[in-house]
GROMACS .gro file of C-alpha atoms in nm:
model
  469
    1UNK     CA    1   0.011   0.021   0.009
    2UNK     CA    2   0.109   0.360  -0.044
    3UNK     CA    3   0.228   0.505   0.254
    4UNK     CA    4   0.135   0.904   0.173
    5UNK     CA    5   0.001   1.102   0.416
    6UNK     CA    6  -0.298   1.186   0.191
    7UNK     CA    7  -0.574   1.001   0.114
    8UNK     CA    8  -0.635   0.940  -0.261
    9UNK     CA    9  -0.885   1.134  -0.419
   10UNK     CA   10  -1.027   0.803  -0.666
   11UNK     CA   11  -1.353   0.669  -0.838
   12UNK     CA   12  -1.424   0.311  -0.683
   13UNK     CA   13  -1.197   0.004  -0.696
   14UNK     CA   14  -1.025   0.132  -1.044
   15UNK     CA   15  -0.857   0.469  -0.801
   16UNK     CA   16  -0.461   0.419  -0.735
   17UNK     CA   17  -0.250   0.702  -0.643
   18UNK     CA   18   0.051   0.768  -0.849
   19UNK     CA   19   0.289   0.549  -0.691
   20UNK     CA   20   0.107   0.263  -0.762
   21UNK     CA   21   0.046   0.322  -1.101
   22UNK     CA   22   0.430   0.369  -1.122
   23UNK     CA   23   0.473   0.080  -0.961
   24UNK     CA   24   0.289  -0.153  -1.185
   25UNK     CA   25   0.506  -0.013  -1.477
   26UNK     CA   26   0.863  -0.149  -1.268
   27UNK     CA   27   0.971   0.207  -1.153
   28UNK     CA   28   1.164   0.304  -0.827
   29UNK     CA   29   1.039   0.215  -0.495
   30UNK     CA   30   0.678   0.390  -0.428
   31UNK     CA   31   0.779   0.521  -0.076
   32UNK     CA   32   1.093   0.714  -0.211
   33UNK     CA   33   0.831   0.864  -0.485
   34UNK     CA   34   0.581   0.892  -0.277
   35UNK     CA   35   0.741   1.104  -0.005
   36UNK     CA   36   0.944   1.384  -0.262
   37UNK     CA   37   0.659   1.431  -0.554
   38UNK     CA   38   0.336   1.249  -0.472
   39UNK     CA   39   0.274   1.464  -0.166
   40UNK     CA   40   0.353   1.781  -0.351
   41UNK     CA   41   0.093   1.686  -0.612
   42UNK     CA   42  -0.184   1.562  -0.359
   43UNK     CA   43  -0.168   1.871  -0.198
   44UNK     CA   44  -0.240   2.052  -0.496
   45UNK     CA   45  -0.537   1.810  -0.550
   46UNK     CA   46  -0.627   1.871  -0.239
   47UNK     CA   47  -0.652   2.283  -0.269
   48UNK     CA   48  -0.857   2.180  -0.600
   49UNK     CA   49  -1.128   1.974  -0.441
   50UNK     CA   50  -1.127   2.204  -0.098
   51UNK     CA   51  -1.523   2.258  -0.043
   52UNK     CA   52  -1.472   2.647  -0.076
   53UNK     CA   53  -1.308   2.567  -0.393
   54UNK     CA   54  -1.534   2.699  -0.758
   55UNK     CA   55  -1.389   2.354  -0.868
   56UNK     CA   56  -1.499   2.134  -0.591
   57UNK     CA   57  -1.775   2.002  -0.781
   58UNK     CA   58  -1.608   1.966  -1.140
   59UNK     CA   59  -1.390   1.743  -0.961
   60UNK     CA   60  -1.608   1.540  -0.685
   61UNK     CA   61  -1.582   1.177  -0.751
   62UNK     CA   62  -1.854   1.055  -1.004
   63UNK     CA   63  -1.847   1.402  -1.191
   64UNK     CA   64  -1.780   1.342  -1.559
   65UNK     CA   65  -1.499   1.583  -1.570
   66UNK     CA   66  -1.339   1.395  -1.248
   67UNK     CA   67  -1.179   1.107  -1.509
   68UNK     CA   68  -1.053   1.388  -1.742
   69UNK     CA   69  -0.900   1.568  -1.475
   70UNK     CA   70  -0.719   1.311  -1.302
   71UNK     CA   71  -0.570   1.177  -1.621
   72UNK     CA   72  -0.400   1.527  -1.735
   73UNK     CA   73  -0.292   1.538  -1.393
   74UNK     CA   74  -0.137   1.219  -1.371
   75UNK     CA   75   0.037   1.234  -1.743
   76UNK     CA   76   0.213   1.546  -1.633
   77UNK     CA   77   0.319   1.392  -1.268
   78UNK     CA   78   0.444   1.072  -1.473
   79UNK     CA   79   0.750   1.289  -1.672
   80UNK     CA   80   0.810   1.441  -1.357
   81UNK     CA   81   0.866   1.108  -1.184
   82UNK     CA   82   1.051   0.974  -1.430
   83UNK     CA   83   1.296   1.199  -1.415
   84UNK     CA   84   1.316   1.203  -1.032
   85UNK     CA   85   1.381   0.848  -1.081
   86UNK     CA   86   1.673   0.863  -1.290
   87UNK     CA   87   1.811   1.104  -1.038
   88UNK     CA   88   1.757   0.886  -0.723
   89UNK     CA   89   1.926   0.520  -0.925
   90UNK     CA   90   2.240   0.786  -0.976
   91UNK     CA   91   2.286   0.831  -0.595
   92UNK     CA   92   2.070   1.137  -0.550
   93UNK     CA   93   2.256   1.414  -0.736
   94UNK     CA   94   2.212   1.772  -0.632
   95UNK     CA   95   1.943   1.928  -0.862
   96UNK     CA   96   2.128   2.222  -0.864
   97UNK     CA   97   2.436   2.149  -1.002
   98UNK     CA   98   2.444   2.145  -1.346
   99UNK     CA   99   2.798   1.944  -1.404
  100UNK     CA  100   2.634   1.656  -1.214
  101UNK     CA  101   2.322   1.559  -1.408
  102UNK     CA  102   2.257   1.229  -1.470
  103UNK     CA  103   2.250   1.076  -1.827
  104UNK     CA  104   2.055   0.771  -1.948
  105UNK     CA  105   2.354   0.558  -1.925
  106UNK     CA  106   2.420   0.617  -1.551
  107UNK     CA  107   2.728   0.855  -1.618
  108UNK     CA  108   2.723   1.158  -1.462
  109UNK     CA  109   2.970   1.483  -1.493
  110UNK     CA  110   3.176   1.657  -1.734
  111UNK     CA  111   3.274   1.296  -1.867
  112UNK     CA  112   2.917   1.219  -1.958
  113UNK     CA  113   2.812   1.164  -2.325
  114UNK     CA  114   2.693   1.480  -2.466
  115UNK     CA  115   2.413   1.549  -2.734
  116UNK     CA  116   2.550   1.760  -3.029
  117UNK     CA  117   2.184   1.875  -3.110
  118UNK     CA  118   2.189   2.003  -2.729
  119UNK     CA  119   2.537   2.137  -2.778
  120UNK     CA  120   2.549   2.299  -3.150
  121UNK     CA  121   2.827   2.532  -3.056
  122UNK     CA  122   3.070   2.244  -2.967
  123UNK     CA  123   2.987   1.934  -3.197
  124UNK     CA  124   2.719   2.091  -3.453
  125UNK     CA  125   2.921   2.347  -3.636
  126UNK     CA  126   3.201   2.153  -3.716
  127UNK     CA  127   2.976   1.853  -3.843
  128UNK     CA  128   2.821   2.153  -4.086
  129UNK     CA  129   3.113   2.248  -4.164
  130UNK     CA  130   3.290   1.901  -4.264
  131UNK     CA  131   2.938   1.839  -4.444
  132UNK     CA  132   2.989   2.162  -4.656
  133UNK     CA  133   3.302   2.110  -4.729
  134UNK     CA  134   3.195   1.733  -4.857
  135UNK     CA  135   2.981   1.880  -5.082
  136UNK     CA  136   3.182   2.158  -5.225
  137UNK     CA  137   3.464   1.844  -5.328
  138UNK     CA  138   3.161   1.619  -5.483
  139UNK     CA  139   3.049   1.938  -5.699
  140UNK     CA  140   3.414   2.020  -5.795
  141UNK     CA  141   3.454   1.661  -5.884
  142UNK     CA  142   3.164   1.626  -6.057
  143UNK     CA  143   3.251   1.952  -6.276
  144UNK     CA  144   3.589   1.826  -6.322
  145UNK     CA  145   3.439   1.478  -6.464
  146UNK     CA  146   3.237   1.713  -6.699
  147UNK     CA  147   3.501   1.919  -6.806
  148UNK     CA  148   3.750   1.618  -6.903
  149UNK     CA  149   3.437   1.455  -7.070
  150UNK     CA  150   3.333   1.716  -7.314
  151UNK     CA  151   3.684   1.699  -7.510
  152UNK     CA  152   3.628   1.306  -7.596
  153UNK     CA  153   3.262   1.328  -7.634
  154UNK     CA  154   3.311   1.582  -7.902
  155UNK     CA  155   3.576   1.407  -8.084
  156UNK     CA  156   3.355   1.075  -8.072
  157UNK     CA  157   3.036   1.279  -8.182
  158UNK     CA  158   3.172   1.527  -8.463
  159UNK     CA  159   2.822   1.622  -8.526
  160UNK     CA  160   2.786   1.813  -8.207
  161UNK     CA  161   3.093   2.016  -8.316
  162UNK     CA  162   2.891   2.096  -8.634
  163UNK     CA  163   2.566   2.200  -8.424
  164UNK     CA  164   2.754   2.430  -8.187
  165UNK     CA  165   2.940   2.602  -8.511
  166UNK     CA  166   2.572   2.639  -8.667
  167UNK     CA  167   2.381   2.711  -8.372
  168UNK     CA  168   2.082   2.653  -8.591
  169UNK     CA  169   1.865   2.504  -8.299
  170UNK     CA  170   1.883   2.820  -8.101
  171UNK     CA  171   1.542   3.036  -8.281
  172UNK     CA  172   1.519   3.379  -8.081
  173UNK     CA  173   1.296   3.569  -8.021
  174UNK     CA  174   1.095   3.286  -7.938
  175UNK     CA  175   0.726   3.197  -8.114
  176UNK     CA  176   0.788   3.417  -8.356
  177UNK     CA  177   0.557   3.354  -8.695
  178UNK     CA  178   0.812   3.398  -8.968
  179UNK     CA  179   0.504   3.393  -9.210
  180UNK     CA  180   0.390   3.707  -9.070
  181UNK     CA  181   0.709   3.951  -9.074
  182UNK     CA  182   0.457   4.226  -8.991
  183UNK     CA  183   0.447   4.133  -8.655
  184UNK     CA  184   0.796   4.243  -8.657
  185UNK     CA  185   0.717   4.616  -8.778
  186UNK     CA  186   0.792   4.519  -9.128
  187UNK     CA  187   0.470   4.620  -9.297
  188UNK     CA  188   0.622   4.682  -9.629
  189UNK     CA  189   0.736   4.307  -9.614
  190UNK     CA  190   0.666   3.985  -9.844
  191UNK     CA  191   0.693   3.617  -9.727
  192UNK     CA  192   0.742   3.373  -9.939
  193UNK     CA  193   0.908   3.012  -9.974
  194UNK     CA  194   1.136   2.897 -10.270
  195UNK     CA  195   1.311   2.533 -10.378
  196UNK     CA  196   1.668   2.540 -10.447
  197UNK     CA  197   1.652   2.158 -10.455
  198UNK     CA  198   1.330   1.900 -10.506
  199UNK     CA  199   1.186   1.826 -10.108
  200UNK     CA  200   1.415   2.149  -9.980
  201UNK     CA  201   1.211   2.469  -9.911
  202UNK     CA  202   1.324   2.792  -9.784
  203UNK     CA  203   1.149   3.073  -9.641
  204UNK     CA  204   1.242   3.439  -9.775
  205UNK     CA  205   1.153   3.785  -9.727
  206UNK     CA  206   1.166   4.067  -9.944
  207UNK     CA  207   1.124   4.430  -9.817
  208UNK     CA  208   1.094   4.668 -10.038
  209UNK     CA  209   1.244   5.048 -10.011
  210UNK     CA  210   1.059   5.193  -9.717
  211UNK     CA  211   0.886   5.501  -9.921
  212UNK     CA  212   0.688   5.227 -10.101
  213UNK     CA  213   0.513   5.113  -9.777
  214UNK     CA  214   0.173   5.241  -9.881
  215UNK     CA  215   0.195   5.101 -10.230
  216UNK     CA  216   0.250   4.764 -10.055
  217UNK     CA  217  -0.020   4.713  -9.837
  218UNK     CA  218  -0.214   4.419  -9.932
  219UNK     CA  219   0.000   4.348 -10.243
  220UNK     CA  220   0.074   3.977 -10.328
  221UNK     CA  221   0.394   3.830 -10.473
  222UNK     CA  222   0.374   3.960 -10.863
  223UNK     CA  223   0.388   4.337 -10.740
  224UNK     CA  224   0.675   4.262 -10.500
  225UNK     CA  225   0.882   4.084 -10.811
  226UNK     CA  226   0.764   4.389 -11.014
  227UNK     CA  227   0.888   4.618 -10.790
  228UNK     CA  228   1.250   4.470 -10.895
  229UNK     CA  229   1.273   4.645 -11.210
  230UNK     CA  230   1.268   5.004 -11.013
  231UNK     CA  231   1.614   5.194 -11.006
  232UNK     CA  232   1.662   5.099 -10.650
  233UNK     CA  233   1.955   4.867 -10.572
  234UNK     CA  234   1.917   4.547 -10.404
  235UNK     CA  235   2.106   4.358 -10.126
  236UNK     CA  236   2.101   4.031 -10.036
  237UNK     CA  237   2.153   3.999  -9.666
  238UNK     CA  238   2.324   3.699  -9.566
  239UNK     CA  239   2.283   3.638  -9.188
  240UNK     CA  240   2.483   3.460  -8.930
  241UNK     CA  241   2.454   3.151  -8.706
  242UNK     CA  242   2.130   3.081  -8.454
  243UNK     CA  243   1.850   3.269  -8.463
  244UNK     CA  244   1.631   3.337  -8.763
  245UNK     CA  245   1.565   3.618  -9.044
  246UNK     CA  246   1.302   3.751  -8.771
  247UNK     CA  247   1.592   3.774  -8.523
  248UNK     CA  248   1.580   4.134  -8.381
  249UNK     CA  249   1.874   4.307  -8.460
  250UNK     CA  250   1.838   4.162  -8.825
  251UNK     CA  251   1.502   4.336  -8.853
  252UNK     CA  252   1.625   4.671  -8.724
  253UNK     CA  253   1.927   4.636  -9.004
  254UNK     CA  254   1.611   4.560  -9.261
  255UNK     CA  255   1.486   4.936  -9.151
  256UNK     CA  256   1.796   5.091  -9.189
  257UNK     CA  257   1.856   4.993  -9.523
  258UNK     CA  258   1.488   5.017  -9.630
  259UNK     CA  259   1.538   5.371  -9.536
  260UNK     CA  260   1.798   5.446  -9.718
  261UNK     CA  261   1.641   5.318 -10.072
  262UNK     CA  262   1.705   4.982 -10.084
  263UNK     CA  263   1.530   4.654 -10.187
  264UNK     CA  264   1.647   4.409  -9.887
  265UNK     CA  265   1.615   4.042  -9.957
  266UNK     CA  266   1.729   3.771  -9.702
  267UNK     CA  267   1.618   3.405  -9.614
  268UNK     CA  268   1.692   3.129  -9.375
  269UNK     CA  269   1.929   2.883  -9.496
  270UNK     CA  270   1.826   2.481  -9.501
  271UNK     CA  271   1.774   2.397  -9.128
  272UNK     CA  272   1.707   2.735  -9.023
  273UNK     CA  273   1.402   2.902  -8.929
  274UNK     CA  274   1.105   2.753  -9.095
  275UNK     CA  275   1.333   2.622  -9.401
  276UNK     CA  276   1.376   2.233  -9.453
  277UNK     CA  277   1.690   2.041  -9.417
  278UNK     CA  278   1.974   1.998  -9.229
  279UNK     CA  279   2.262   2.272  -9.211
  280UNK     CA  280   2.623   2.240  -9.376
  281UNK     CA  281   2.870   2.513  -9.543
  282UNK     CA  282   2.791   2.345  -9.901
  283UNK     CA  283   2.398   2.360  -9.854
  284UNK     CA  284   2.405   2.746  -9.705
  285UNK     CA  285   2.646   2.854 -10.015
  286UNK     CA  286   2.427   2.674 -10.252
  287UNK     CA  287   2.109   2.806 -10.082
  288UNK     CA  288   2.258   3.149 -10.146
  289UNK     CA  289   2.354   3.089 -10.495
  290UNK     CA  290   1.989   3.002 -10.608
  291UNK     CA  291   1.876   3.292 -10.422
  292UNK     CA  292   2.142   3.534 -10.606
  293UNK     CA  293   2.073   3.365 -10.952
  294UNK     CA  294   1.662   3.413 -10.917
  295UNK     CA  295   1.716   3.799 -10.805
  296UNK     CA  296   1.970   3.891 -11.123
  297UNK     CA  297   1.714   3.712 -11.328
  298UNK     CA  298   1.453   3.939 -11.217
  299UNK     CA  299   1.694   4.285 -11.262
  300UNK     CA  300   1.795   4.510 -11.532
  301UNK     CA  301   2.090   4.704 -11.457
  302UNK     CA  302   1.989   4.725 -11.113
  303UNK     CA  303   2.279   4.695 -10.891
  304UNK     CA  304   2.315   4.378 -10.674
  305UNK     CA  305   2.499   4.376 -10.331
  306UNK     CA  306   2.588   4.076 -10.092
  307UNK     CA  307   2.589   4.188  -9.761
  308UNK     CA  308   2.708   3.891  -9.460
  309UNK     CA  309   2.733   3.937  -9.110
  310UNK     CA  310   2.888   3.707  -8.878
  311UNK     CA  311   2.902   3.321  -9.003
  312UNK     CA  312   2.735   3.508  -9.299
  313UNK     CA  313   3.055   3.643  -9.389
  314UNK     CA  314   3.197   3.323  -9.480
  315UNK     CA  315   2.888   3.244  -9.668
  316UNK     CA  316   2.938   3.535  -9.874
  317UNK     CA  317   3.318   3.505  -9.969
  318UNK     CA  318   3.182   3.142 -10.064
  319UNK     CA  319   2.927   3.314 -10.291
  320UNK     CA  320   3.134   3.589 -10.426
  321UNK     CA  321   3.419   3.347 -10.505
  322UNK     CA  322   3.198   3.106 -10.697
  323UNK     CA  323   3.048   3.431 -10.898
  324UNK     CA  324   3.404   3.551 -10.980
  325UNK     CA  325   3.480   3.174 -11.062
  326UNK     CA  326   3.239   3.221 -11.363
  327UNK     CA  327   3.266   3.570 -11.433
  328UNK     CA  328   2.958   3.745 -11.278
  329UNK     CA  329   3.057   3.896 -11.003
  330UNK     CA  330   2.810   4.103 -10.732
  331UNK     CA  331   2.829   4.479 -10.746
  332UNK     CA  332   2.998   4.525 -10.406
  333UNK     CA  333   3.046   4.278 -10.097
  334UNK     CA  334   2.986   4.403  -9.726
  335UNK     CA  335   3.105   4.180  -9.469
  336UNK     CA  336   2.994   4.305  -9.101
  337UNK     CA  337   3.201   4.183  -8.845
  338UNK     CA  338   3.395   3.916  -9.031
  339UNK     CA  339   3.665   3.630  -8.959
  340UNK     CA  340   3.941   3.471  -9.150
  341UNK     CA  341   3.860   3.111  -9.145
  342UNK     CA  342   3.630   2.911  -8.907
  343UNK     CA  343   3.928   2.746  -8.745
  344UNK     CA  344   4.052   3.084  -8.625
  345UNK     CA  345   3.725   3.185  -8.515
  346UNK     CA  346   3.648   2.878  -8.318
  347UNK     CA  347   3.982   2.922  -8.145
  348UNK     CA  348   3.890   3.288  -8.047
  349UNK     CA  349   3.523   3.266  -7.963
  350UNK     CA  350   3.427   3.301  -7.574
  351UNK     CA  351   3.276   2.966  -7.555
  352UNK     CA  352   3.689   2.804  -7.610
  353UNK     CA  353   3.830   3.021  -7.339
  354UNK     CA  354   3.792   2.724  -7.111
  355UNK     CA  355   3.974   2.461  -7.326
  356UNK     CA  356   4.181   2.691  -7.544
  357UNK     CA  357   4.502   2.634  -7.362
  358UNK     CA  358   4.410   2.256  -7.307
  359UNK     CA  359   4.660   2.020  -7.456
  360UNK     CA  360   4.527   1.884  -7.768
  361UNK     CA  361   4.268   2.153  -7.822
  362UNK     CA  362   4.300   2.155  -8.190
  363UNK     CA  363   4.281   1.797  -8.202
  364UNK     CA  364   3.990   1.787  -8.018
  365UNK     CA  365   3.828   2.069  -8.114
  366UNK     CA  366   3.965   2.232  -8.463
  367UNK     CA  367   4.013   1.931  -8.652
  368UNK     CA  368   3.671   1.778  -8.528
  369UNK     CA  369   3.530   2.103  -8.722
  370UNK     CA  370   3.752   2.002  -9.025
  371UNK     CA  371   3.606   1.646  -9.063
  372UNK     CA  372   3.239   1.829  -9.068
  373UNK     CA  373   3.351   2.004  -9.359
  374UNK     CA  374   3.336   2.344  -9.204
  375UNK     CA  375   3.586   2.539  -9.278
  376UNK     CA  376   3.424   2.924  -9.408
  377UNK     CA  377   3.783   3.006  -9.551
  378UNK     CA  378   3.699   3.395  -9.610
  379UNK     CA  379   4.112   3.468  -9.591
  380UNK     CA  380   4.139   3.234  -9.917
  381UNK     CA  381   3.856   3.362 -10.070
  382UNK     CA  382   3.955   3.704 -10.111
  383UNK     CA  383   4.238   3.594 -10.339
  384UNK     CA  384   3.979   3.474 -10.537
  385UNK     CA  385   3.734   3.774 -10.535
  386UNK     CA  386   3.723   4.063 -10.810
  387UNK     CA  387   3.483   4.312 -10.688
  388UNK     CA  388   3.493   4.594 -10.414
  389UNK     CA  389   3.442   4.476 -10.064
  390UNK     CA  390   3.354   4.715  -9.753
  391UNK     CA  391   3.450   4.594  -9.427
  392UNK     CA  392   3.265   4.646  -9.073
  393UNK     CA  393   3.394   4.574  -8.719
  394UNK     CA  394   3.337   4.687  -8.407
  395UNK     CA  395   3.638   4.704  -8.144
  396UNK     CA  396   3.439   4.583  -7.873
  397UNK     CA  397   3.311   4.254  -8.056
  398UNK     CA  398   3.317   4.001  -7.801
  399UNK     CA  399   3.237   3.701  -8.051
  400UNK     CA  400   3.436   3.780  -8.338
  401UNK     CA  401   3.744   3.953  -8.231
  402UNK     CA  402   3.819   4.287  -8.408
  403UNK     CA  403   4.189   4.149  -8.482
  404UNK     CA  404   4.049   3.883  -8.727
  405UNK     CA  405   3.844   4.158  -8.916
  406UNK     CA  406   4.157   4.369  -8.965
  407UNK     CA  407   4.371   4.078  -9.070
  408UNK     CA  408   4.103   4.000  -9.292
  409UNK     CA  409   4.111   4.346  -9.444
  410UNK     CA  410   4.540   4.319  -9.432
  411UNK     CA  411   4.480   4.006  -9.724
  412UNK     CA  412   4.208   4.198  -9.900
  413UNK     CA  413   4.447   4.482  -9.959
  414UNK     CA  414   4.734   4.270 -10.070
  415UNK     CA  415   4.493   4.025 -10.276
  416UNK     CA  416   4.616   4.033 -10.669
  417UNK     CA  417   4.219   4.004 -10.779
  418UNK     CA  418   4.155   4.297 -10.560
  419UNK     CA  419   4.378   4.519 -10.758
  420UNK     CA  420   4.167   4.817 -10.930
  421UNK     CA  421   3.861   4.742 -10.666
  422UNK     CA  422   3.787   4.919 -10.344
  423UNK     CA  423   3.883   4.806 -10.023
  424UNK     CA  424   3.754   4.971  -9.727
  425UNK     CA  425   3.810   4.909  -9.343
  426UNK     CA  426   3.561   5.092  -9.133
  427UNK     CA  427   3.630   5.023  -8.743
  428UNK     CA  428   3.374   5.137  -8.471
  429UNK     CA  429   3.555   5.247  -8.125
  430UNK     CA  430   3.490   5.044  -7.791
  431UNK     CA  431   3.318   5.341  -7.678
  432UNK     CA  432   3.044   5.339  -7.934
  433UNK     CA  433   2.921   4.985  -7.775
  434UNK     CA  434   2.833   4.820  -8.078
  435UNK     CA  435   2.971   4.524  -8.016
  436UNK     CA  436   2.888   4.165  -8.228
  437UNK     CA  437   2.539   4.273  -8.388
  438UNK     CA  438   2.437   4.649  -8.292
  439UNK     CA  439   2.634   4.840  -8.592
  440UNK     CA  440   2.306   4.927  -8.759
  441UNK     CA  441   2.275   5.164  -8.460
  442UNK     CA  442   2.565   5.381  -8.615
  443UNK     CA  443   2.440   5.731  -8.726
  444UNK     CA  444   2.763   5.701  -8.975
  445UNK     CA  445   2.645   5.400  -9.149
  446UNK     CA  446   2.422   5.570  -9.378
  447UNK     CA  447   2.682   5.801  -9.504
  448UNK     CA  448   2.966   5.528  -9.484
  449UNK     CA  449   2.698   5.281  -9.729
  450UNK     CA  450   2.658   5.617  -9.926
  451UNK     CA  451   3.026   5.691 -10.012
  452UNK     CA  452   3.138   5.345 -10.084
  453UNK     CA  453   2.820   5.220 -10.270
  454UNK     CA  454   2.697   5.563 -10.411
  455UNK     CA  455   2.358   5.720 -10.394
  456UNK     CA  456   2.061   5.457 -10.399
  457UNK     CA  457   2.077   5.322 -10.781
  458UNK     CA  458   2.447   5.399 -10.857
  459UNK     CA  459   2.743   5.206 -10.924
  460UNK     CA  460   3.053   5.171 -10.695
  461UNK     CA  461   3.311   5.421 -10.858
  462UNK     CA  462   3.627   5.489 -10.769
  463UNK     CA  463   3.907   5.220 -10.724
  464UNK     CA  464   4.117   5.251 -10.440
  465UNK     CA  465   4.213   5.093 -10.106
  466UNK     CA  466   4.196   5.249  -9.834
  467UNK     CA  467   4.104   5.230  -9.428
  468UNK     CA  468   3.852   5.453  -9.307
  469UNK     CA  469   3.881   5.606  -8.959
   0.00000   0.00000   0.00000
């Protein structure tokens, strides 16, 4: 029986004191707990059930609330008694000494095991540091593995390198409808399709001079074709890699050229935009030659110029070389941001920076480009070109470095085939921030074109080689 000095308040035979309940669970002797803890609890219960207490009627035995009150109190009491039992079994360690608190294993004092979660300053932080360091090491290991793997993957799969050169899968801006040039602000542009080869259809835009925009509203392909008979010269524009003929900087250039009185004809090579087929250097050059011949058939004595930008300069020099070889060169060639050949351009491109000094760079990357039959050798082509050449290049061009454009100009100015033809080089200062594709913003561009090509409808005249400031 329990030795508590206070009677137990219960309900019939089911009522047990706290110590008796603890004895049934196999804890410490009831007499120890009753004297030290249970009595304090029963004092609280006695004050609660005193006849003068407002809760007296609530906790009377037999009351429906009695069982709830008793259970709640005993749960709280059970937690307290468990802690007291742990202290009792270790030899009555003083509660006031934090250094001598008992542990579940029976050891006490400063030598006991400590929970790292309870003392983050001692164990948690080092563990977190080690964990973070381990994650960083794993990330660096994965990056190193990827870095080493990429050259071997490209060498084993040369088609990947071809994709990186052409970037025809990159279509910016997104969701553009190339059938509706009006959506790009070209209200005097006609979209149509041609077939250079059976089964290969390419998309073409024809933009008439800006002053014809009112007459162009609602007109069909026949009207646009008839406008080639006017005295306004025509520019065949060959765009660079990635994107489509509807790229923003390209559309802005069409508008500038159109405002100067030029017809602008541009198209997407096979594999670009909404054109069929797969890209290749020969295919791009063949498409350009097909469009040029078609334009030439519709022109009388109207001037026809070829304008290439970036990778399009390689297509342009290929095209002009073919035209010169067969004896009908264009009236002039304009190269915007050109390079000498694709190997030198690939080595200078920002994407190659992380591998440029890797042993075997040429074998892994540059030779793989050659395996794909991609050369774009403008430095060789200028020795077979016999028409006026204008080179435009921004000094802050990070995609095709300025020195490559200057090097190509030096080769062209010494070319025997270009003797007697104008060869101009026009640099744009870095402070202007035209970079790779914003030369169209230059307010000097209309004057540069007028000085080199002559007024709209005229042929290039004087034959000199010079570099403009």
